[in-house]
CSV table of N, CA and C and ligand atoms in Angstrom, one decimal:
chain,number,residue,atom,x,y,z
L,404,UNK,N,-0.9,-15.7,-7.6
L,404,UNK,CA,0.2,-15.4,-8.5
L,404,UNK,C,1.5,-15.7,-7.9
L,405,UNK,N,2.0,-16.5,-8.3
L,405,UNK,CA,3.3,-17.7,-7.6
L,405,UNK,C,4.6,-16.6,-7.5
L,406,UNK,N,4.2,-15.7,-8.8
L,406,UNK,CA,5.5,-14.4,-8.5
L,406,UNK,C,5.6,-13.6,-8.5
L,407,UNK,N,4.5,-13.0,-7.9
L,407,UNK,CA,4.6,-11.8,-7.3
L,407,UNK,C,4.6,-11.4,-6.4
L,408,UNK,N,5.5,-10.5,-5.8
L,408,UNK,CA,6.0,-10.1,-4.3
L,408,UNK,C,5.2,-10.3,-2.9
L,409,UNK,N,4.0,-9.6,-3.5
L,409,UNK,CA,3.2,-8.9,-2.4
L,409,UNK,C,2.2,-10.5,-2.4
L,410,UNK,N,2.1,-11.2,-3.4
L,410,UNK,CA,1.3,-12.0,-3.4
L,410,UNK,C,1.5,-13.4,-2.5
L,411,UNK,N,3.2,-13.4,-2.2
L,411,UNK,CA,4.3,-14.1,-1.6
L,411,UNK,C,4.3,-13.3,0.2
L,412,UNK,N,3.9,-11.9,-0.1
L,412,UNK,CA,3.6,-11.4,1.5
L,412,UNK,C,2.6,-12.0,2.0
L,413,UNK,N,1.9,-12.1,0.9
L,413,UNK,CA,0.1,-12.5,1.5
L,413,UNK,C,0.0,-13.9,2.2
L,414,UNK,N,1.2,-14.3,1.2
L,414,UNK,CA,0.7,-16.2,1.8
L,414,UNK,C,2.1,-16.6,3.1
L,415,UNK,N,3.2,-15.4,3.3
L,415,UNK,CA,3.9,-15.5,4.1
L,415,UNK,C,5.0,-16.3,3.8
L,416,UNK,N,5.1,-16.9,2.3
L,416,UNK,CA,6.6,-16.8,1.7
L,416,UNK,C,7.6,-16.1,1.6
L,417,UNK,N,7.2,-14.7,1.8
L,417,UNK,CA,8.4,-14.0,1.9
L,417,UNK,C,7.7,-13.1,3.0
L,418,UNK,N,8.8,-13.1,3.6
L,418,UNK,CA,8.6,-12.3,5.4
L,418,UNK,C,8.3,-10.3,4.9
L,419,UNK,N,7.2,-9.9,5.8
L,419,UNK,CA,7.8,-8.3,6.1
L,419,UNK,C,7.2,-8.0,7.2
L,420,UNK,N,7.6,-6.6,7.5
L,420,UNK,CA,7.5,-6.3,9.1
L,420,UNK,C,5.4,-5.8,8.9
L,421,UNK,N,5.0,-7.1,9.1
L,421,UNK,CA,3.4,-6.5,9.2
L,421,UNK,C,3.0,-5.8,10.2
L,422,UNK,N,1.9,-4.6,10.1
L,422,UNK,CA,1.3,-4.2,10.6
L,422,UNK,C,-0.1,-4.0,10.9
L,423,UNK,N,-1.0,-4.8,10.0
L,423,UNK,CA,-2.1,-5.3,9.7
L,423,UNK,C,-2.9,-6.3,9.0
L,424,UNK,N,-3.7,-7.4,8.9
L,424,UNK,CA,-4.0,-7.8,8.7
L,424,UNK,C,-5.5,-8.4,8.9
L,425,UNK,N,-6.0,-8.7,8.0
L,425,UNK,CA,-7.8,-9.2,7.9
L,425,UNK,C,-7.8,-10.1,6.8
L,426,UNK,N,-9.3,-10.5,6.5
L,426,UNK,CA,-9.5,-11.2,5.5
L,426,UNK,C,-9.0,-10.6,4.0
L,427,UNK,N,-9.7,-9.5,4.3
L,427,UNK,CA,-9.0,-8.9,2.2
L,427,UNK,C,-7.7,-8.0,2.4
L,428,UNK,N,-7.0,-7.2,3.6
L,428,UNK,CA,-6.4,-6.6,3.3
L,428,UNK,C,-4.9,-6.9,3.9
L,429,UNK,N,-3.9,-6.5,3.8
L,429,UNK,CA,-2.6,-6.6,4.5
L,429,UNK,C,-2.0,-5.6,4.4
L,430,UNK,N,-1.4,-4.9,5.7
L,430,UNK,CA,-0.6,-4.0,5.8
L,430,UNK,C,1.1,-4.0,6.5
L,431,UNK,N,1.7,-3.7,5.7
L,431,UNK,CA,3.5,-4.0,6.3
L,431,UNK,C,4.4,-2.9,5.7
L,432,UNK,N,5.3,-2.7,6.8
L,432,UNK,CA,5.9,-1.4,6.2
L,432,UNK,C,7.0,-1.8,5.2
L,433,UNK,N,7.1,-0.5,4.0
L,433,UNK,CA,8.0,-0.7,3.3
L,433,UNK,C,9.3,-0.8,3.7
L,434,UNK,N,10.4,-1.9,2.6
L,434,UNK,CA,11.3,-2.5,3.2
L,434,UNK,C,12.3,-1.3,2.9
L,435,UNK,N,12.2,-0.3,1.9
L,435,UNK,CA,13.0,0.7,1.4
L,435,UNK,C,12.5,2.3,2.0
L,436,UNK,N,12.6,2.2,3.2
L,436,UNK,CA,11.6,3.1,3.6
L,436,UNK,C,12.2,4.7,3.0
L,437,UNK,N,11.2,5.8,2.5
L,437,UNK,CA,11.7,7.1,2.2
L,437,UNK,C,11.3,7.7,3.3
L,438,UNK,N,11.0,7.8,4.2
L,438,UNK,CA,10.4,8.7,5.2
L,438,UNK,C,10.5,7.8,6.2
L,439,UNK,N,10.5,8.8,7.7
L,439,UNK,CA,10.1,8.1,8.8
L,439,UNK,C,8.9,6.9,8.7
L,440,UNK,N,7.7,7.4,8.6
L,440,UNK,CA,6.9,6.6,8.1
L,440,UNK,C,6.5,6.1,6.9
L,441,UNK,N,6.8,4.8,6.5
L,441,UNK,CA,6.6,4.6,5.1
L,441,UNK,C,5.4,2.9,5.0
L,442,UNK,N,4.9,2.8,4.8
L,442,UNK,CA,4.1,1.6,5.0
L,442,UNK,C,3.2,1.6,3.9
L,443,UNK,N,2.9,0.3,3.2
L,443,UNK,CA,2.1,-0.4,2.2
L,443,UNK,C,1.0,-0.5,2.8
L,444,UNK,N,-0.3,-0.7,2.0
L,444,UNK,CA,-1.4,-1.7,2.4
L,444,UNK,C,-2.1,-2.0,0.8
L,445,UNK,N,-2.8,-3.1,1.2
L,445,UNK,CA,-2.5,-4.1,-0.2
L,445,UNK,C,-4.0,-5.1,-0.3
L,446,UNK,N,-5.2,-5.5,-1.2
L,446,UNK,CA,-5.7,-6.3,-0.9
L,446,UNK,C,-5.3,-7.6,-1.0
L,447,UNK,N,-5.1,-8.3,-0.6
L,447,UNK,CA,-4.4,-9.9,-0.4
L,447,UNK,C,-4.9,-10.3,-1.9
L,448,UNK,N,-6.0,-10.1,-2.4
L,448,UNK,CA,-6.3,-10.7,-3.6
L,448,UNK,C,-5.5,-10.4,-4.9
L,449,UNK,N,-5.1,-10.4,-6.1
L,449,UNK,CA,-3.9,-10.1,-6.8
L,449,UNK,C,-4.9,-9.3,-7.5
L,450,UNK,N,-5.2,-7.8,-7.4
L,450,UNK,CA,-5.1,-6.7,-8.4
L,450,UNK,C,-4.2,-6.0,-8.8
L,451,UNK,N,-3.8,-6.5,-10.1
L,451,UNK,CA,-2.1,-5.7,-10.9
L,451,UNK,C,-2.1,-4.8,-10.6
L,452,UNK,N,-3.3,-3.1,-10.9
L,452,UNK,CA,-3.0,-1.8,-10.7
L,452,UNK,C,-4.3,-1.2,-10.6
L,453,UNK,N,-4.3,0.0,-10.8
L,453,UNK,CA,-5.5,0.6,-9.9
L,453,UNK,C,-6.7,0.7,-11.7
L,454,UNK,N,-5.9,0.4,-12.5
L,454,UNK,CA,-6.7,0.5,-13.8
L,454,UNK,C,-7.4,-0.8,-14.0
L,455,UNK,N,-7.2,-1.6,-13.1
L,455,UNK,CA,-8.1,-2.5,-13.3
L,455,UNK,C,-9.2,-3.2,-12.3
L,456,UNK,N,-9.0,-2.1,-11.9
L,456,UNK,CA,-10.7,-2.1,-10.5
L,456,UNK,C,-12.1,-2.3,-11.6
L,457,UNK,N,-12.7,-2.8,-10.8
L,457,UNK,CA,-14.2,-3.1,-11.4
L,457,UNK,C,-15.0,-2.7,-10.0
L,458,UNK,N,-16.3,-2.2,-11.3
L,458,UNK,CA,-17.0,-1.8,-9.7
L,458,UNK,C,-17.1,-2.5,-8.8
L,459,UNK,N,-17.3,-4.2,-8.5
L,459,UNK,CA,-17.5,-4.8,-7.5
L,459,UNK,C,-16.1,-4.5,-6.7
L,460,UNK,N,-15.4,-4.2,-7.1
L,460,UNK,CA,-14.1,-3.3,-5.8
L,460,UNK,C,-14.5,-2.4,-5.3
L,461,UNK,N,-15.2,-1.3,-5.1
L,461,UNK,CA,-15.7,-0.3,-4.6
L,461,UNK,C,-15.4,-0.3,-3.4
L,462,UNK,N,-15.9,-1.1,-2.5
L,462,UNK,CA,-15.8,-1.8,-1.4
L,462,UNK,C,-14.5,-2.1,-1.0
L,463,UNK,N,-13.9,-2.7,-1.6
L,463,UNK,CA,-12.6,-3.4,-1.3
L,463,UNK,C,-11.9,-1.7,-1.2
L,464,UNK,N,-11.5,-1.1,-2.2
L,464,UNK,CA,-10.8,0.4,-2.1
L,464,UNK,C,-11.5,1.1,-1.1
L,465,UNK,N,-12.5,1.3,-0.8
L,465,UNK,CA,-13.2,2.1,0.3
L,465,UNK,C,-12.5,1.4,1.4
L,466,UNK,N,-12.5,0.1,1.7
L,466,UNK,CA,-11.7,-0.4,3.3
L,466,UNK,C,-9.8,-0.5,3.0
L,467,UNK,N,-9.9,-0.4,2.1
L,467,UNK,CA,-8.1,-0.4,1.9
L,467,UNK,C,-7.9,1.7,2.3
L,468,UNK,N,-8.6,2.1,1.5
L,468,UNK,CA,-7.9,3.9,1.7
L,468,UNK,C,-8.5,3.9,3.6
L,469,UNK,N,-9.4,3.4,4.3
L,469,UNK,CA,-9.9,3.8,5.7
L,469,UNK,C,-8.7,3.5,6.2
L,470,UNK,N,-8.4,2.1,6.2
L,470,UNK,CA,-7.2,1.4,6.7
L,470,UNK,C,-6.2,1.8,6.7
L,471,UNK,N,-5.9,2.4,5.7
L,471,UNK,CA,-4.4,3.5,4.9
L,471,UNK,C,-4.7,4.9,6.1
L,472,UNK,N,-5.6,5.3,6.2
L,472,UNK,CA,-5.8,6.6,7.3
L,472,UNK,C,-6.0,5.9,8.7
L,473,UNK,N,-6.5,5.1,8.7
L,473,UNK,CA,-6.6,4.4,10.5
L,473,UNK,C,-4.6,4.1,11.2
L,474,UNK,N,-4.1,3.6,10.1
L,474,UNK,CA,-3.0,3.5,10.2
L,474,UNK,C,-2.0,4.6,10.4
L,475,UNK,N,-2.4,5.5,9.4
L,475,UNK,CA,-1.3,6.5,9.4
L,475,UNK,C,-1.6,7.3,10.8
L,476,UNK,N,-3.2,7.6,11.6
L,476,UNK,CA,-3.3,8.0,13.2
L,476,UNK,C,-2.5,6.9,13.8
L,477,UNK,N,-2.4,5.8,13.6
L,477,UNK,CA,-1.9,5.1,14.8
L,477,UNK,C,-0.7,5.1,14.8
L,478,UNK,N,0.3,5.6,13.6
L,478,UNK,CA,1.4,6.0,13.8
L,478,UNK,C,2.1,7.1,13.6
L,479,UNK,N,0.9,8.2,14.2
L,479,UNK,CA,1.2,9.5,14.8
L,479,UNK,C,1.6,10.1,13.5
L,480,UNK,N,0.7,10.4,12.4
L,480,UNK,CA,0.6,11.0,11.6
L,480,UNK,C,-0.9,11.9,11.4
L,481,UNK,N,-1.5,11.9,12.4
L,481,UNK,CA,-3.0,12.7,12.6
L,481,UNK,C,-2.9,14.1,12.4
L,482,UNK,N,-1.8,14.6,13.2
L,482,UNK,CA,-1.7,16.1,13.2
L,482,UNK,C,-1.3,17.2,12.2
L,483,UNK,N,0.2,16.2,11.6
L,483,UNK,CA,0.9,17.0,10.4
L,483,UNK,C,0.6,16.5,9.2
L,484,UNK,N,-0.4,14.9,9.3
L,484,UNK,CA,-0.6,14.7,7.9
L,484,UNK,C,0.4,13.6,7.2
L,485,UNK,N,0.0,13.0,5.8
L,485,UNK,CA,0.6,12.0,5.1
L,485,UNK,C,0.4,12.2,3.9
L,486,UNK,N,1.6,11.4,3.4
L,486,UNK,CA,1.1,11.1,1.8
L,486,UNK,C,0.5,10.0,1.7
L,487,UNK,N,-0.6,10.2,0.4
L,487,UNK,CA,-1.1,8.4,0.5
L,487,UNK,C,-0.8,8.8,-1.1
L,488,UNK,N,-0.5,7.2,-1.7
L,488,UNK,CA,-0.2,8.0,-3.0
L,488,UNK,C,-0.2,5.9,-3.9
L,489,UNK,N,-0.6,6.0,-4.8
L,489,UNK,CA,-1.0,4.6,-5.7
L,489,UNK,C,-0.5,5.2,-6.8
L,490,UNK,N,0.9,4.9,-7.1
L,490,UNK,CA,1.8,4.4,-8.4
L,490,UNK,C,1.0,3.4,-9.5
L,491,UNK,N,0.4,3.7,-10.5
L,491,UNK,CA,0.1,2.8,-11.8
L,491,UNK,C,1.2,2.9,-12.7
L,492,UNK,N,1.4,1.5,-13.1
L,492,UNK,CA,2.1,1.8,-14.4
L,492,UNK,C,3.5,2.2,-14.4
L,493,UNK,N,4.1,2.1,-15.7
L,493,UNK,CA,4.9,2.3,-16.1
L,493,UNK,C,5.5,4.3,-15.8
L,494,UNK,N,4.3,4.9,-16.3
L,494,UNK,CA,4.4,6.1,-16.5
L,494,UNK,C,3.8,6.5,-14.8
L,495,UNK,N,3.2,6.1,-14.0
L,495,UNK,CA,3.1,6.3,-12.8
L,495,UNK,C,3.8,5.7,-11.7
L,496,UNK,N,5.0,5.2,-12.5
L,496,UNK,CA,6.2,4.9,-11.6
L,496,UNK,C,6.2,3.2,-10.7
L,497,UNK,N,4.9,2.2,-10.9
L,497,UNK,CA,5.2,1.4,-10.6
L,497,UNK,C,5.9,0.2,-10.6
L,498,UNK,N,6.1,-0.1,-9.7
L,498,UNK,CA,7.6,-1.5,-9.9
L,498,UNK,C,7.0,-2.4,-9.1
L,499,UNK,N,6.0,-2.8,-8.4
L,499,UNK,CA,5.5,-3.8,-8.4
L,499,UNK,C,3.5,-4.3,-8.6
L,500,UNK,N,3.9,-5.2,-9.7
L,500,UNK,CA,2.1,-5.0,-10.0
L,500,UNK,C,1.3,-5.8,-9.5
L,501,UNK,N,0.8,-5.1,-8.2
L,501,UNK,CA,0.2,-5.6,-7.2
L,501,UNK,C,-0.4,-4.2,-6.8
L,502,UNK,N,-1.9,-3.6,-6.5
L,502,UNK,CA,-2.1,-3.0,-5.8
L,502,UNK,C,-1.8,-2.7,-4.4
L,503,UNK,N,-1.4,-1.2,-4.5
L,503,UNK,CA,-1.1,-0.9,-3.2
L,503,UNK,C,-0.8,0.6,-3.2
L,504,UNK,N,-1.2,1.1,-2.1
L,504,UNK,CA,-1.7,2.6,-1.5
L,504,UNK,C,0.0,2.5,-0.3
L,505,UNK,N,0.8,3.9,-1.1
L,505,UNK,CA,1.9,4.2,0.1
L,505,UNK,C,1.3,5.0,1.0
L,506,UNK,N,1.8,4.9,2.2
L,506,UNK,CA,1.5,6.1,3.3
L,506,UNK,C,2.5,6.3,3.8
L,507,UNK,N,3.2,7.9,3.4
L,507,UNK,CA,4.1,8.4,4.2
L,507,UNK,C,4.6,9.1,4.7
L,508,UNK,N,4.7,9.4,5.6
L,508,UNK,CA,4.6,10.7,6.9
L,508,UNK,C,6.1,10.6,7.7
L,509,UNK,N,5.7,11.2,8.7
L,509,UNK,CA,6.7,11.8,9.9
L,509,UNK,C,7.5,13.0,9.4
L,510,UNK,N,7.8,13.5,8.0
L,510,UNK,CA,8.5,14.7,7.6
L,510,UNK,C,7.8,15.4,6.2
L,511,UNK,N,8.6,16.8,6.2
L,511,UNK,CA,7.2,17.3,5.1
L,511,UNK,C,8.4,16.5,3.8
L,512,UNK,N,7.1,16.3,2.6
L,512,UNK,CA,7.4,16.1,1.5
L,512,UNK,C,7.1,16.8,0.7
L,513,UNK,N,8.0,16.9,-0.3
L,513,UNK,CA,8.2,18.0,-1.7
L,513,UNK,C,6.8,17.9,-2.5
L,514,UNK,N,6.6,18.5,-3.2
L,514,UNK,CA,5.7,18.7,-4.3
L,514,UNK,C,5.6,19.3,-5.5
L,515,UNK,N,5.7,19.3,-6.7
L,515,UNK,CA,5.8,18.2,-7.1
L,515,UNK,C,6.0,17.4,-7.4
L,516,UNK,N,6.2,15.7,-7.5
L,516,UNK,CA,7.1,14.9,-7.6
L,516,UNK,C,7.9,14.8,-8.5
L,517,UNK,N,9.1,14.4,-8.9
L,517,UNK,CA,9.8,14.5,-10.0
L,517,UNK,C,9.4,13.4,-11.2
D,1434,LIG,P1,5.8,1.0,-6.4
D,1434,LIG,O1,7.0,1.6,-6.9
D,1434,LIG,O2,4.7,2.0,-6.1
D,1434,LIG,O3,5.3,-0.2,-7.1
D,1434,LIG,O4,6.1,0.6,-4.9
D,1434,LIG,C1,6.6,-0.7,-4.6
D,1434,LIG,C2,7.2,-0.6,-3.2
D,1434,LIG,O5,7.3,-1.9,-2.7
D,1434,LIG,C3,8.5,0.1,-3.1
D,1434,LIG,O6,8.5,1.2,-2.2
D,1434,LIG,C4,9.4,-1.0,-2.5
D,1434,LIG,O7,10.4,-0.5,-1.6
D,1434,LIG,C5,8.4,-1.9,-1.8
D,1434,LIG,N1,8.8,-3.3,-1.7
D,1434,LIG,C6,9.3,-4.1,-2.6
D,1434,LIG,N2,9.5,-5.4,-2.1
D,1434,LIG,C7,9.1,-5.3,-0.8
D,1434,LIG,C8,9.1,-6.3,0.3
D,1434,LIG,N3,9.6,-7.5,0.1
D,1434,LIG,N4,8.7,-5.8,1.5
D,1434,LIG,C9,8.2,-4.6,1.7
D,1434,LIG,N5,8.2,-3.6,0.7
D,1434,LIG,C10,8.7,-4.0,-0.5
């Protein structure tokens, strides 16, 4: 997808500060960060939102949420914990339609969201 953000991360058109990468998935911190720790992860393949997983994703979401918690220990969020949290839609507050899981830690966060 020639215009979509995250699609433009994947192929390295548009730069971000990565912190992971493999075959299906990519991880880079958000550029608007709300927290100390604020970081995306994303499968490189273009899934709009989380309503249009098919079961042969099963797999793919199983190693995107591991990777989303592998990440958040490695940036010293093991102890106090994180948000992980997947925006759908309109009414679930998404702005860009690309799959992707936030992780965000280092301070406590409110509940619940507005
Ligand atoms: P959402 O509102 O759940 O769709 O989240 C999209 C997130 O992507 C927001 O937190 C943005 O700050 C973030 N974002 C948008 N463009 C970029 C970019 N070029 N690099 C990193 N993060 C981005």
């Amino acid at each position: 997808m020639d215009t979509c953000i995250f699609c433009n991360i994947v192929s390295g058109a548009i730069p971000a500060k990565r912190l992971y990468e493999d075959d299906e998935l990519v991880a880079f911190h958000d550029v608007s960060p709300q927290a100390p720790v604020h970081f995306l992860v994303i499968p490189k393949r273009h899934i709009q939102n989380i309503m249009e997983l098919a079961p042969g994703d099963v797999a793919l979401v199983g190693r995107l949420l591991h990777k989303a918690q592998e990440l958040a220990v490695e940036l010293g969020c093991a102890e106090k914990g994180a948000r992980f949290v997947i925006n759908c839609k309109s009414d679930g507050g998404q702005t860009v339609d690309h799959l992707h899981i936030h992780v965000l830690g280092g301070r406590p966060l409110a509940w619940p969201p507005g």
